Each structure stands twice: as C-alpha cells, then as structure tokens.
Amino acid sequence: MLEAQNISYAHRKFSILENIDVTVNNGELLVIVGPNGAGKSTLLSMLANELTNKEDLIFFKKKTFHDWDCKELAHSKAKFSQNNSHDIPLTVNDVAMMGRYPYFNSVPQKQDEEAVIKALEETDMASMRQRDYNSLSGGEKQRVHLARVLAQLDNNVAQKLVFLDEPLNNLDVLHQHRILQTIKNFTQKGNTAVMVLHDLNLAAQFADRVMLLKKGKIVAHDVPGTVFTKEIISRVYNFPCTICTNPVNQNPLIIFGT
Amino acid sequence: MQNKLPLYLILSLLLLALLAVVSLYMGVYIFEKHSFTEIFSGLINNDGSISDSDRFVLMDLRLPRIVMAILIGSALSVSGTCLQGMFRNPLATPDLLGITAGASLFAAVTIVLGVYIKPYIPEVFHFSLLSFMAFIGALLTMLLVYRMSTTNGKTNVVVMLLTGVAVTALGFAVMGLLIYISKEEQLRDLTFWNLGSVSGASWTKNGILAVVITVCYFVLLPKGKALNAMMLGEKDAEHLGIPVERIKKQIVILTALMIGTCVAFAGTISFVGLIVPYILRLIFRSNYHIILPLSAVFGSILLLTADTISRTMAPPSEIPIGILTAFMGAPIFIIILIRSRKTM
C-alpha cells in the first residue's frame, strides 16, 4: 500500500528524521506516537507528499507520487493537517464542500451534496451547516475539517489512504471516540490510515500497529501490545509509568507517574 | 447559493448595459435624436439620418470611452480579487502592493526616454512598447512583493504592505525626477499617468485591452474553486488535487499583464481592486467561485459610474477619476484595517 525506504529529513543542518523505513499494509491503522520533537508530523508530511525530497522514494500503490495524476491522487489520498486556518469567511457547508472539489467542475452535483451531509453527520456538525465557519469554536472547526477529509474520500475507489495529524486536539471525549471509530470503520473496509496521536491509551485501543519515534528514529514499530511495555515507554518519554491490562477491552493501559 | 451564480451574472450584466446606455446620453453634447434605437439603426444603415457631429461624438468620443471604462474597471477588479486569493488577504490589491506604481514607473521611464528609442522601432509597436514596459514593471514588483512577504506559503501582511509602500515611494521619486528633466509635451503625458483617466480612449487601445482581458479571463475566471481551497493553506489545497504552484504562476503573470496594460492606457486608477471585492464579500462571504466572475462585472459598473460622474459633474472640465475612486476606496481600506487589526 504505502512503502518508504530510508527517509531522512534535515532542516538547516538539524536532522529531524534519520533513515526511516515504513511499510503500511492494506486495511491497517498505523498510529505514530512519541514525545515532542520526535519528528512525527514531519514523517507524516513526508509520507503524504508535502515535503518533496528528490532522493527519497515513497511508493503509494507501487507508484511514486510523482507518477500519479493529481486529481486521481486526490480521490484516493487525503490528509488532515494540524494547523488548520482559523479564518475562512465561508459557511460550514462551503468548507466541507471543498473536500468534493476533486469531483465536480463548477457546480456541486447531487452526490457531492449527499457526501458532504453524510460527512458532517459523521462528525456531528450537520446541525451547524449554515453557520459561519469563523464563528465556531476550535473543536468545532476541527470537526468541520475532519468532515471535509471524510467527504473527499467518499467514493468507490478501492484501497484509499488517509493521513491525520493529531485529529483529536481540542475534541471532547465523545467526539474523540467517535472520530477514531469512524477511522477504524474506514480501515476495516480495506482502506489505510496513518495517524499521529498523543494519547497512548487511545492508540493502544484503536491502532493495528504503533510506531514509536524518538529524536527522528524509530524506537519500536509493532502491534500495540509489543510496543507499549513499561521499559520502552518510560525510557522514551523519560517519565515513570506502569502498564497493566485494561479491564474493559484487554488492551494495554498506560498509567504515567507511578 | 452556488447555483444562483448565472442569475446574479445576468442581472449585473443587465445593470451594466443599462448604465452604459445612460452614460452614452450624459455629457455636454446633446444628440439630435433622442431614441437609442433610432441612433443605432441610423449608424448601421448609414442612410445620412445621423449628423456628422452626432456620429463623431458617439463613435469617437463617448463609445470608446465607455468601452474603455468597462474593460479597465473589470480588469483592475479581477486582478485585485485574484491577488487577494493568492495572498489570502483582503488588502492585497494592485495599488497597495505597489504593482500599479511599478507599472507606471516603467511606463513613465518609457515615455521620457522612449523618445530616443522610438525612431528605431516600427510605429505599430509604439503603443505596445508602453504596455509591454508597464507589464514588466508590474511583474517585477509583484515578484519582489511576493518574495519579500511570503515564506512557506504564509504571507506576512505587514511586510507585504510595506514593500508596496517602498515601491510606491520609489515610483514617486523617479516620477519627480522625470518631471524635472522632461520636456513640456512629455510633462502632459506624465501628469495624465499620475491622475489616471480613461479620456484617452481609442478603438486601438480598446482592441488591445479586449484581447489581453479575454486571454486572462479565460485562464483566471475558472479559478474560483482553487482560490477557495487555497484559504485552507497551500499544502491542504494540494491534497485536494489543486496544482497550487502552477496557479500562483498564472495569477502572477496574468494579473501583471492586465495591470500593466491598464496602467499603460489609463494611468493609475486606484482602489478599484479593493472596493469591488470588499462589497462582494459583504454579500457572498469569501466564496471566490461567486465573487471572481461577479467582480469582473461590478468592476465595470463601478468604473463606468465613476467616469460618467467625473465627466458630467463639473462640465466642461473633468474631475480626475482617481479622485472619485480614492474617496470610496480610502474609507474601505481603513475599515478593513480596523477589522484585521487583531490578526496582523
């Protein structure tokens, strides 16, 4: 699905990523975790084709991004960014409709309207469709952009790929779980998701595989049960922790500060 | 709301046509025949029912001037809207960024120094030399402003406006120097530049303008969706399959071409690119899919109205059109500044 070998990135001589190999399989939900400055967002940007580095080759469905047609690529790949613009003088519906821009030329078709409404319902924003985007709270804006990304990938293309950079910032517990469940359902249909998260317990609950980064290097990349061990986590985060089994869903439960 | 765009376009085009007809009848000279259809059928049939003076005023004075006001108003307003989309700021207009100043600077140099080159180039190129130089001036200023103010797709508004101020100051200095060294007939040309006017209209100029505008609109007007997506940020627009880099290049070159041509033919008419998008944004928010085509029509409406007022308010003399647009534009400039004070 997505393959990248030996990725490195440096910003003004400061190395941010060093020799990273990533392979993401079909239907996999990969969560990237790590302390601040580990290079999580940079790695996600590189995988999503935002930072073009000629030497590093990233293959999406066996083709480099360069070989893809940009409209066609927009039908099978989308990204949710961390720094969404706070000033977009449009309605919520207009912003979510941008996700459908790769599908219509001038006027949105019926299926575009339907996809937008469905996506807004998914993120619980449908009741605010006609509100001004600029009048929303931070978490609500975030949910509009999530709806936009969902609407963008609402099509019949098989094996789609979505990147999400800290999608849960500013969201309350209900919406955190709803969004993650939506992404989980998306991957269960044969699609793939790569996500940066800070909450290790949510990562343990939803991820198929977890990649733990520190200072631009991979510390561990495996199923949650193998990555989330007491010595790895306390060493990487430089903070004591205890790991037990979550009594509800049997996933690892990380408790810091003990 | 997007489906209503054709309706808005038709209504505003009707308004423009009505204004054009009204403007045709306004002025010191009064036509002998008072019916619009009679005059035009007389002109087309050429049966001698139209007097020579009527014909002259209509075909050589008023009509070319009206057409030029329509073309230039439209081009300036579309340039403003496109630049605002590219810089993601409602203050990015040809005049505030110094692009008009850059274009008129190059045009002025061409007027004064052109005397020495003109004997060596064929006469047909005299007009186009001026517009070409104005285009180069506009393009260079645009590149300077963009390079100075934008890093990684983020625009620093303060740097953007100050670069415009710097270029405008340089323009004033050079203009002063040119006025000092120029001969009398060149001086008249130069004064015309500074004030801005469509009184120098002719069918040749209108022809060139129409060709330039048609080419530019063919590329720029369908870019509404792309400019909307660029409000998300350039990276996110690219994820939506929008070729951001290519669109930015097109906007830079084509708006420079339009501004250059407008400045070459009508001097610096300021604030049109600020007023029209501002008013449209009040009604349609920032939806470029709607305001970009509408700004093409409302720019024409604004400049045609302003020009008609400028030549009828105190006949037989004319109030420079730039004064009228500045009276409308300056308060709007201040309103936008007050609104965006917190984010700057």
Coordinates of C-alpha atoms in Angstrom, one line a residue:
Chain A
M1 CA 0.0 0.0 0.0
L2 CA 2.5 2.6 1.2
E3 CA 6.2 1.9 1.2
A4 CA 9.0 4.2 2.0
Q5 CA 12.7 3.3 2.5
N6 CA 15.4 5.2 4.1
I7 CA 13.7 8.5 4.6
S8 CA 15.7 11.3 6.1
Y9 CA 14.9 15.0 6.5
A10 CA 17.0 17.8 7.8
H11 CA 16.1 21.4 8.4
R12 CA 19.1 23.8 8.3
K13 CA 21.6 21.0 9.3
F14 CA 19.4 19.9 12.2
S15 CA 18.5 16.3 11.4
I16 CA 14.8 15.7 12.0
L17 CA 14.4 12.3 10.6
E18 CA 17.1 9.7 10.0
N19 CA 16.9 6.6 7.8
I20 CA 13.3 5.7 8.5
D21 CA 11.7 2.6 6.8
V22 CA 8.0 2.4 6.8
T23 CA 5.6 -0.1 5.2
V24 CA 1.9 0.2 5.8
N25 CA -0.3 -2.6 4.7
N26 CA -3.8 -2.6 3.3
G27 CA -6.5 -2.1 5.9
E28 CA -4.0 -1.1 8.6
L29 CA -4.5 1.7 11.1
L30 CA -1.0 2.9 11.9
V31 CA -0.6 5.3 14.8
I32 CA 2.7 7.3 15.2
V33 CA 3.4 8.3 18.8
G34 CA 6.4 9.9 20.5
P35 CA 7.5 12.8 22.7
N36 CA 7.6 16.4 21.4
G37 CA 10.1 17.0 18.6
A38 CA 10.3 13.3 17.7
G39 CA 9.6 14.1 14.1
K40 CA 6.1 12.6 14.0
S41 CA 4.5 15.4 12.0
T42 CA 7.5 15.7 9.7
L43 CA 7.3 12.0 8.9
L44 CA 3.6 12.2 8.2
S45 CA 4.2 15.2 5.9
M46 CA 6.8 13.3 4.0
L47 CA 4.6 10.2 3.7
A48 CA 1.8 12.5 2.5
N49 CA 4.0 14.1 -0.2
E50 CA 4.1 17.6 1.3
L51 CA 7.9 17.8 1.6
T52 CA 9.4 16.9 -1.7
N53 CA 12.8 15.4 -1.4
K54 CA 14.1 14.1 -4.7
E55 CA 16.2 11.3 -3.3
D56 CA 13.6 9.7 -1.0
L57 CA 11.2 7.4 -2.9
I58 CA 7.8 6.8 -1.4
F59 CA 5.6 4.3 -3.2
F60 CA 1.8 4.5 -2.9
K61 CA 0.1 1.5 -4.6
K62 CA 3.5 0.7 -6.2
K63 CA 3.7 4.2 -7.8
T64 CA 5.7 7.2 -6.7
F65 CA 3.5 10.3 -6.0
H66 CA 5.2 12.0 -9.0
D67 CA 3.7 9.4 -11.3
W68 CA 0.2 10.0 -10.1
D69 CA -2.2 12.3 -11.7
C70 CA -3.0 15.0 -9.1
K71 CA -6.8 14.7 -9.5
E72 CA -6.8 10.9 -9.3
L73 CA -4.5 11.1 -6.3
A74 CA -6.9 13.3 -4.5
H75 CA -9.6 10.6 -5.0
S76 CA -7.6 8.0 -3.1
K77 CA -5.4 10.0 -0.7
A78 CA -6.3 12.8 1.8
K79 CA -4.7 14.5 4.7
F80 CA -6.0 16.2 7.8
S81 CA -3.5 18.8 8.9
Q82 CA -2.7 20.0 12.4
N83 CA -2.7 23.7 11.7
N84 CA -6.0 24.5 10.1
S85 CA -6.7 28.0 9.1
H86 CA -8.9 29.8 11.7
D87 CA -10.0 32.5 9.3
I88 CA -12.1 31.2 6.4
P89 CA -15.0 33.5 5.7
L90 CA -17.4 30.8 4.4
T91 CA -20.2 28.7 5.8
V92 CA -19.5 25.3 7.4
N93 CA -21.1 23.7 4.4
D94 CA -18.8 25.5 1.9
V95 CA -15.7 24.5 3.8
A96 CA -16.8 20.8 4.0
M97 CA -17.7 21.0 0.3
M98 CA -14.1 21.7 -0.5
G99 CA -13.5 18.0 0.0
R100 CA -15.6 17.4 -3.0
Y101 CA -13.6 19.8 -5.3
P102 CA -11.8 16.9 -7.0
Y103 CA -15.2 15.6 -8.1
F104 CA -17.0 18.4 -9.7
N105 CA -16.1 21.2 -12.1
S106 CA -18.2 24.2 -11.4
V107 CA -21.4 23.3 -9.6
P108 CA -21.7 20.5 -7.0
Q109 CA -23.7 17.5 -8.1
K110 CA -26.3 15.7 -6.0
Q111 CA -23.8 13.0 -4.8
D112 CA -21.5 15.8 -3.7
E113 CA -24.2 17.4 -1.5
E114 CA -25.0 14.0 -0.1
A115 CA -21.4 13.1 0.6
V116 CA -21.0 16.4 2.5
I117 CA -24.1 15.9 4.6
K118 CA -23.1 12.4 5.4
A119 CA -19.6 13.5 6.4
L120 CA -21.0 16.4 8.6
E121 CA -23.3 13.9 10.3
E122 CA -20.4 11.6 10.9
T123 CA -18.6 14.4 12.8
D124 CA -21.8 15.7 14.4
M125 CA -21.7 19.0 12.6
A126 CA -24.7 18.7 10.4
S127 CA -26.9 20.9 12.5
M128 CA -24.4 23.8 12.1
R129 CA -24.2 23.5 8.3
Q130 CA -25.3 27.1 7.6
R131 CA -23.3 28.7 10.4
D132 CA -20.3 30.9 9.6
Y133 CA -17.1 28.8 9.9
N134 CA -15.4 31.7 11.7
S135 CA -18.0 31.8 14.5
L136 CA -17.2 28.2 15.6
S137 CA -15.1 27.1 18.5
G138 CA -11.7 25.4 17.9
G139 CA -13.0 21.9 18.4
E140 CA -15.9 22.5 16.0
K141 CA -13.6 23.9 13.3
Q142 CA -11.6 20.8 13.7
R143 CA -14.6 18.7 13.2
V144 CA -15.5 20.6 10.0
H145 CA -12.1 19.8 8.6
L146 CA -12.5 16.2 9.5
A147 CA -15.8 16.2 7.7
R148 CA -14.0 17.7 4.7
V149 CA -11.4 14.9 4.7
L150 CA -14.1 12.3 5.0
A151 CA -16.1 13.8 2.2
Q152 CA -13.0 13.8 0.0
L153 CA -12.6 10.1 0.3
D154 CA -16.3 9.2 -0.1
N155 CA -16.1 7.3 -3.4
N156 CA -15.9 3.9 -4.9
V157 CA -12.1 3.8 -5.3
A158 CA -10.7 0.7 -3.5
Q159 CA -7.8 0.9 -1.0
K160 CA -7.8 4.6 -0.1
L161 CA -5.3 6.2 2.3
V162 CA -5.8 8.9 4.9
F163 CA -3.3 10.8 6.9
L164 CA -4.3 12.5 10.2
D165 CA -2.1 14.8 12.2
E166 CA -3.3 14.9 15.7
P167 CA -7.0 14.8 14.8
L168 CA -8.2 14.7 18.4
N169 CA -6.8 18.1 19.6
N170 CA -9.5 20.2 21.1
L171 CA -12.1 17.5 20.9
D172 CA -14.2 16.3 23.8
V173 CA -14.2 12.6 24.9
L174 CA -17.3 11.7 22.9
H175 CA -16.0 13.2 19.7
Q176 CA -12.5 11.7 20.2
H177 CA -14.0 8.2 20.3
R178 CA -16.5 8.9 17.5
I179 CA -13.8 10.1 15.2
L180 CA -11.5 7.2 16.0
Q181 CA -14.4 4.8 15.5
T182 CA -15.1 6.4 12.1
I183 CA -11.5 6.0 11.1
K184 CA -11.5 2.4 12.4
N185 CA -14.6 1.6 10.3
F186 CA -12.8 3.2 7.3
T187 CA -9.8 0.9 7.6
Q188 CA -12.0 -2.1 8.1
K189 CA -13.3 -1.6 4.6
G190 CA -9.8 -2.3 3.2
N191 CA -8.6 1.3 3.4
T192 CA -5.5 2.5 5.3
A193 CA -4.9 5.2 7.8
V194 CA -1.8 6.8 9.2
M195 CA -2.3 9.0 12.3
V196 CA -0.3 10.9 14.8
L197 CA -1.7 10.8 18.3
H198 CA -0.6 11.9 21.7
D199 CA -2.9 9.8 23.8
L200 CA -1.2 6.4 24.2
N201 CA -4.3 4.7 25.6
L202 CA -6.4 5.6 22.6
A203 CA -3.6 4.5 20.4
A204 CA -3.5 1.1 22.2
Q205 CA -7.2 0.8 21.9
F206 CA -7.6 1.6 18.2
A207 CA -4.3 1.0 16.4
D208 CA -3.4 -2.1 14.5
R209 CA 0.2 -1.1 14.7
V210 CA 2.1 1.5 16.5
M211 CA 5.3 3.3 15.6
L212 CA 7.2 4.9 18.4
L213 CA 9.6 7.7 17.4
K214 CA 12.2 9.5 19.4
K215 CA 14.6 12.1 18.0
G216 CA 14.0 11.2 14.4
K217 CA 14.5 7.5 14.9
I218 CA 12.2 4.5 15.1
V219 CA 12.3 3.0 18.6
A220 CA 9.6 0.4 18.0
H221 CA 7.2 -0.4 15.3
D222 CA 4.8 -3.3 16.0
V223 CA 1.4 -4.2 17.4
P224 CA 0.4 -2.1 20.5
G225 CA 1.0 -5.0 22.9
T226 CA 4.7 -5.2 22.0
V227 CA 5.4 -1.5 21.8
F228 CA 3.7 -0.5 25.0
T229 CA 5.9 -2.0 27.6
K230 CA 7.0 -0.4 30.8
E231 CA 10.7 -0.1 30.0
I232 CA 10.3 1.2 26.4
I233 CA 7.6 3.8 27.3
S234 CA 9.3 5.1 30.4
R235 CA 12.7 5.3 28.6
V236 CA 11.3 7.1 25.5
Y237 CA 9.1 9.6 27.5
N238 CA 11.7 9.9 30.2
F239 CA 8.9 9.5 32.8
P240 CA 8.0 6.6 35.1
C241 CA 4.9 4.6 34.1
T242 CA 3.0 1.4 34.9
I243 CA 1.3 -0.8 32.3
C244 CA -1.5 -3.1 33.1
T245 CA -4.3 -4.7 31.2
N246 CA -7.4 -2.6 30.5
P247 CA -10.2 -4.4 32.4
V248 CA -12.7 -3.4 29.7
N249 CA -11.1 -4.2 26.4
Q250 CA -8.0 -6.1 27.4
N251 CA -5.7 -3.6 25.7
P252 CA -2.5 -2.3 27.4
L253 CA -3.4 0.5 29.8
I254 CA -0.6 3.0 30.4
I255 CA -0.6 5.0 33.6
F256 CA 2.0 7.6 34.0
G257 CA 3.6 9.0 37.1
T258 CA 3.7 6.0 39.4
Chain B
M1 CA -26.1 29.5 -3.3
Q2 CA -23.6 28.4 -6.0
N3 CA -26.3 27.5 -8.4
K4 CA -27.6 31.1 -8.4
L5 CA -24.4 32.4 -10.0
P6 CA -25.8 32.6 -13.5
L7 CA -28.8 34.6 -12.3
Y8 CA -26.6 37.1 -10.5
L9 CA -24.3 37.4 -13.5
I10 CA -27.3 38.1 -15.9
L11 CA -28.8 40.7 -13.5
S12 CA -25.5 42.5 -13.1
L13 CA -24.8 42.4 -16.8
L14 CA -28.2 44.0 -17.4
L15 CA -27.5 46.7 -14.9
L16 CA -24.1 47.3 -16.7
A17 CA -25.9 47.6 -20.1
L18 CA -28.4 50.0 -18.7
L19 CA -25.7 52.1 -17.1
A20 CA -23.8 52.1 -20.4
V21 CA -26.8 53.4 -22.3
V22 CA -27.5 56.1 -19.7
S23 CA -23.8 57.1 -19.8
L24 CA -24.0 57.4 -23.6
Y25 CA -26.6 60.2 -23.2
M26 CA -24.8 62.0 -20.4
G27 CA -22.5 64.9 -21.3
V28 CA -22.2 68.4 -22.6
Y29 CA -23.1 67.5 -26.1
I30 CA -26.8 66.6 -26.7
F31 CA -27.7 64.3 -29.5
E32 CA -30.3 65.5 -32.1
K33 CA -32.2 62.3 -32.0
H34 CA -33.2 61.1 -28.6
S35 CA -34.1 57.5 -29.1
F36 CA -31.4 54.9 -28.6
T37 CA -32.7 52.6 -31.3
E38 CA -33.0 55.4 -33.8
I39 CA -29.4 56.5 -33.4
F40 CA -28.1 53.0 -33.7
S41 CA -30.2 52.0 -36.7
G42 CA -29.1 55.2 -38.3
L43 CA -25.5 54.4 -37.7
I44 CA -25.7 50.9 -39.0
N45 CA -27.8 51.7 -42.1
N46 CA -25.6 54.8 -42.7
D47 CA -28.5 56.5 -44.5
G48 CA -27.5 60.0 -43.6
S49 CA -30.1 60.4 -40.9
I50 CA -27.3 60.9 -38.3
S51 CA -25.4 64.1 -38.5
D52 CA -21.6 64.1 -38.6
S53 CA -21.2 65.7 -35.3
D54 CA -23.5 63.2 -33.7
R55 CA -21.6 60.4 -35.3
F56 CA -18.2 61.8 -34.1
V57 CA -19.3 62.3 -30.5
L58 CA -20.9 58.9 -30.4
M59 CA -18.3 56.8 -32.2
D60 CA -15.1 58.6 -31.4
L61 CA -15.6 60.1 -28.0
R62 CA -18.3 58.6 -25.9
L63 CA -18.5 55.0 -27.0
P64 CA -14.7 54.2 -26.9
R65 CA -14.6 55.9 -23.5
I66 CA -17.4 53.9 -22.1
V67 CA -15.9 50.6 -23.5
M68 CA -12.6 51.5 -22.0
A69 CA -14.1 52.2 -18.6
I70 CA -15.9 48.9 -18.7
L71 CA -12.7 47.0 -19.7
I72 CA -10.3 48.7 -17.3
G73 CA -12.7 48.6 -14.4
S74 CA -13.3 44.9 -14.9
A75 CA -9.6 44.1 -15.3
L76 CA -8.5 46.0 -12.2
S77 CA -11.2 44.5 -10.1
V78 CA -10.4 40.9 -11.2
S79 CA -6.7 41.5 -10.7
G80 CA -7.5 42.6 -7.1
T81 CA -9.7 39.6 -6.4
C82 CA -7.1 37.2 -7.7
L83 CA -4.3 38.8 -5.8
Q84 CA -6.4 38.7 -2.6
G85 CA -6.9 35.0 -3.2
M86 CA -3.2 34.4 -3.7
F87 CA -2.0 36.4 -0.7
R88 CA -5.0 35.3 1.3
N89 CA -5.7 38.8 2.5
P90 CA -8.3 41.4 1.5
L91 CA -5.7 44.1 1.5
A92 CA -3.7 42.6 -1.4
T93 CA -4.6 44.9 -4.2
P94 CA -2.6 46.2 -7.2
D95 CA -2.2 49.7 -5.7
L96 CA -1.5 48.8 -2.1
L97 CA 1.1 46.3 -3.2
G98 CA 2.8 48.9 -5.3
I99 CA 2.2 47.0 -8.5
T100 CA 0.5 49.9 -10.2
A101 CA 3.3 52.1 -9.0
G102 CA 5.9 49.7 -10.5
A103 CA 4.0 49.6 -13.8
S104 CA 3.6 53.4 -14.0
L105 CA 7.2 53.8 -13.1
F106 CA 8.3 51.7 -16.0
A107 CA 5.8 53.4 -18.3
A108 CA 6.9 56.9 -17.3
V109 CA 10.6 56.0 -17.9
T110 CA 9.5 54.7 -21.3
I111 CA 7.6 57.9 -22.1
V112 CA 10.5 60.2 -21.3
L113 CA 13.4 58.0 -22.6
G114 CA 11.3 56.5 -25.3
V115 CA 11.9 59.5 -27.5
Y116 CA 15.4 58.2 -28.0
I117 CA 14.4 54.6 -28.9
K118 CA 11.2 55.3 -30.9
P119 CA 12.9 56.2 -34.2
Y120 CA 14.4 52.7 -34.3
I121 CA 11.2 50.7 -33.8
P122 CA 8.2 50.4 -36.2
E123 CA 5.3 52.7 -35.4
V124 CA 2.8 49.9 -34.7
F125 CA 4.9 48.9 -31.6
H126 CA 4.7 52.3 -30.0
F127 CA 1.6 51.5 -28.1
S128 CA 2.6 48.0 -27.3
L129 CA 6.1 49.2 -26.2
L130 CA 4.4 51.2 -23.4
S131 CA 2.2 48.4 -22.3
F132 CA 5.0 45.9 -22.5
M133 CA 7.2 48.0 -20.3
A134 CA 4.3 48.6 -17.9
F135 CA 3.8 44.8 -17.8
I136 CA 7.5 44.3 -17.0
G137 CA 7.2 46.9 -14.2
A138 CA 4.2 45.2 -12.8
L139 CA 5.7 41.7 -13.0
L140 CA 9.0 42.8 -11.3
T141 CA 7.1 44.5 -8.5
M142 CA 4.8 41.5 -8.0
L143 CA 7.7 39.1 -7.8
L144 CA 9.5 41.4 -5.3
V145 CA 6.5 41.8 -3.1
Y146 CA 5.7 38.1 -3.2
R147 CA 9.3 37.0 -2.4
M148 CA 9.6 39.5 0.4
S149 CA 6.4 38.8 2.1
T150 CA 5.7 35.1 1.6
T151 CA 7.7 32.3 3.1
N152 CA 6.4 28.6 3.1
G153 CA 3.0 29.7 1.8
K154 CA 2.4 32.1 4.7
T155 CA 2.1 35.8 4.0
N156 CA 3.4 38.4 6.4
V157 CA 0.8 41.2 5.8
V158 CA 2.9 43.9 7.3
V159 CA 5.9 43.1 5.1
M160 CA 3.6 42.8 2.1
L161 CA 2.1 46.3 2.6
L162 CA 5.4 47.9 3.5
T163 CA 7.1 46.5 0.3
G164 CA 4.2 48.2 -1.6
V165 CA 4.9 51.4 0.3
A166 CA 8.6 51.2 -0.6
V167 CA 7.9 50.6 -4.3
T168 CA 5.4 53.4 -4.4
A169 CA 7.9 55.8 -2.7
L170 CA 10.5 54.8 -5.3
G171 CA 7.9 55.4 -8.0
F172 CA 7.2 58.9 -6.7
A173 CA 10.9 59.7 -6.5
V174 CA 11.6 58.6 -10.1
M175 CA 8.4 60.4 -11.3
G176 CA 9.6 63.6 -9.7
L177 CA 13.0 63.3 -11.3
L178 CA 11.4 62.6 -14.7
I179 CA 9.0 65.6 -14.4
Y180 CA 12.1 67.7 -13.6
I181 CA 14.0 66.6 -16.7
S182 CA 11.1 66.1 -19.2
K183 CA 10.0 68.4 -22.0
E184 CA 6.6 70.0 -22.0
E185 CA 4.7 67.5 -24.1
Q186 CA 6.1 64.6 -22.1
L187 CA 5.0 66.5 -19.0
R188 CA 1.4 66.4 -20.1
D189 CA 1.6 62.7 -20.6
L190 CA 3.2 62.2 -17.2
T191 CA 0.5 64.2 -15.4
F192 CA -2.1 62.1 -17.1
W193 CA -0.4 59.0 -15.7
N194 CA -0.5 60.2 -12.1
L195 CA -4.1 61.2 -12.1
G196 CA -5.5 58.3 -14.1
S197 CA -8.2 58.8 -16.7
V198 CA -10.0 57.0 -19.5
S199 CA -10.3 60.1 -21.6
G200 CA -7.5 58.9 -23.9
A201 CA -9.7 56.1 -25.1
S202 CA -9.4 54.9 -28.7
W203 CA -10.6 51.8 -30.6
T204 CA -7.0 50.6 -31.0
K205 CA -6.4 50.7 -27.2
N206 CA -9.7 49.1 -26.6
G207 CA -8.8 46.3 -29.1
I208 CA -5.6 45.6 -27.3
L209 CA -7.3 45.7 -23.9
A210 CA -10.0 43.4 -25.1
V211 CA -7.6 40.8 -26.4
V212 CA -5.5 40.9 -23.2
I213 CA -8.6 40.6 -20.9
T214 CA -10.1 37.8 -22.9
V215 CA -6.9 35.7 -22.7
C216 CA -6.5 36.4 -19.0
Y217 CA -10.2 35.7 -18.1
F218 CA -10.1 32.5 -20.0
V219 CA -7.5 31.3 -17.6
L220 CA -8.3 33.2 -14.4
L221 CA -12.1 33.2 -14.1
P222 CA -12.5 29.4 -13.6
K223 CA -10.0 29.5 -10.7
G224 CA -12.7 30.3 -8.1
K225 CA -12.7 26.8 -6.6
A226 CA -8.9 26.8 -6.4
L227 CA -8.7 30.1 -4.6
N228 CA -11.3 28.9 -2.2
A229 CA -9.2 25.8 -1.5
M230 CA -6.1 28.0 -1.0
M231 CA -7.8 29.6 2.0
L232 CA -7.2 26.2 3.7
G233 CA -3.5 26.7 3.2
E234 CA -1.4 25.7 0.2
K235 CA -0.5 22.2 1.4
D236 CA -4.1 21.4 2.1
A237 CA -5.2 22.8 -1.3
E238 CA -2.6 20.4 -2.9
H239 CA -4.2 17.5 -1.1
L240 CA -7.4 18.4 -2.9
G241 CA -5.7 18.0 -6.2
I242 CA -5.2 21.7 -6.9
P243 CA -1.9 22.5 -8.6
V244 CA -1.1 25.4 -6.3
E245 CA 2.3 26.4 -7.8
R246 CA 1.0 26.5 -11.3
I247 CA -2.0 28.6 -10.4
K248 CA 0.2 31.0 -8.5
K249 CA 2.4 31.5 -11.5
Q250 CA -0.6 32.0 -13.7
I251 CA -2.0 34.6 -11.4
V252 CA 1.3 36.5 -11.1
I253 CA 1.9 36.7 -14.8
L254 CA -1.7 37.3 -16.0
T255 CA -2.6 40.0 -13.3
A256 CA 0.7 41.7 -14.1
L257 CA -0.2 41.7 -17.8
M258 CA -3.7 43.1 -17.1
I259 CA -2.4 45.8 -14.6
G260 CA 0.4 46.7 -17.0
T261 CA -2.0 47.2 -19.9
C262 CA -4.5 49.2 -17.8
V263 CA -1.7 51.4 -16.5
A264 CA -0.3 51.9 -19.9
F265 CA -3.6 53.1 -21.3
A266 CA -5.3 54.8 -18.4
G267 CA -2.6 55.6 -15.8
T268 CA -3.1 54.8 -12.1
I269 CA -6.7 54.5 -11.2
S270 CA -6.5 53.4 -7.6
F271 CA -8.6 51.3 -5.3
V272 CA -10.9 49.6 -7.8
G273 CA -9.4 46.3 -6.9
L274 CA -10.1 47.0 -3.2
I275 CA -13.7 48.4 -3.4
V276 CA -15.3 45.8 -5.6
P277 CA -14.2 42.6 -3.8
Y278 CA -14.9 44.2 -0.5
I279 CA -18.5 44.9 -1.3
L280 CA -19.0 41.5 -2.9
R281 CA -17.5 39.8 0.2
L282 CA -20.1 41.6 2.4
I283 CA -22.8 39.8 0.4
F284 CA -21.3 36.5 -0.6
R285 CA -18.6 36.0 2.0
S286 CA -15.3 35.0 0.5
N287 CA -16.6 32.5 -1.9
Y288 CA -14.3 33.1 -4.9
H289 CA -16.4 30.8 -7.1
I290 CA -19.0 33.6 -6.9
I291 CA -17.1 36.8 -6.3
L292 CA -14.5 36.2 -9.0
P293 CA -16.9 36.3 -12.0
L294 CA -19.1 38.9 -10.3
S295 CA -16.1 41.2 -9.7
A296 CA -15.5 41.2 -13.4
V297 CA -18.9 42.8 -13.9
F298 CA -19.1 45.0 -10.8
G299 CA -15.6 46.4 -11.6
S300 CA -17.0 47.7 -14.9
I301 CA -20.1 49.1 -13.2
L302 CA -18.0 50.9 -10.6
L303 CA -15.6 52.5 -13.1
L304 CA -18.2 53.3 -15.6
T305 CA -20.3 55.1 -13.0
A306 CA -17.2 56.9 -11.7
D307 CA -16.2 58.0 -15.1
T308 CA -19.7 59.2 -16.0
I309 CA -19.8 61.3 -12.8
S310 CA -16.2 62.6 -13.4
R311 CA -17.1 64.0 -16.9
T312 CA -20.6 65.3 -16.0
M313 CA -20.2 66.8 -12.5
A314 CA -18.4 70.0 -13.5
P315 CA -18.7 70.4 -17.3
P316 CA -16.8 71.2 -19.4
S317 CA -13.9 70.3 -17.2
E318 CA -13.3 66.8 -15.8
I319 CA -12.7 65.7 -12.2
P320 CA -9.9 63.1 -12.4
I321 CA -11.5 59.7 -11.9
G322 CA -8.8 58.6 -9.5
I323 CA -10.1 61.2 -7.0
L324 CA -13.6 59.6 -7.1
T325 CA -12.3 56.0 -6.6
A326 CA -10.0 57.2 -3.8
F327 CA -12.9 58.8 -2.0
M328 CA -14.6 55.4 -1.9
G329 CA -11.5 53.3 -1.5
A330 CA -9.8 55.1 1.4
P331 CA -12.6 54.6 3.9
I332 CA -12.9 50.9 2.9
F333 CA -9.2 50.5 3.3
I334 CA -9.5 51.9 6.9
I335 CA -12.5 49.6 7.7
I336 CA -10.5 46.5 6.6
L337 CA -7.6 47.6 8.7
I338 CA -9.8 48.0 11.7
R339 CA -11.3 44.6 11.2
S340 CA -8.0 42.8 10.7
R341 CA -6.1 44.8 13.3
K342 CA -6.0 41.8 15.7
T343 CA -4.6 39.3 13.3
M344 CA -1.9 41.4 11.8

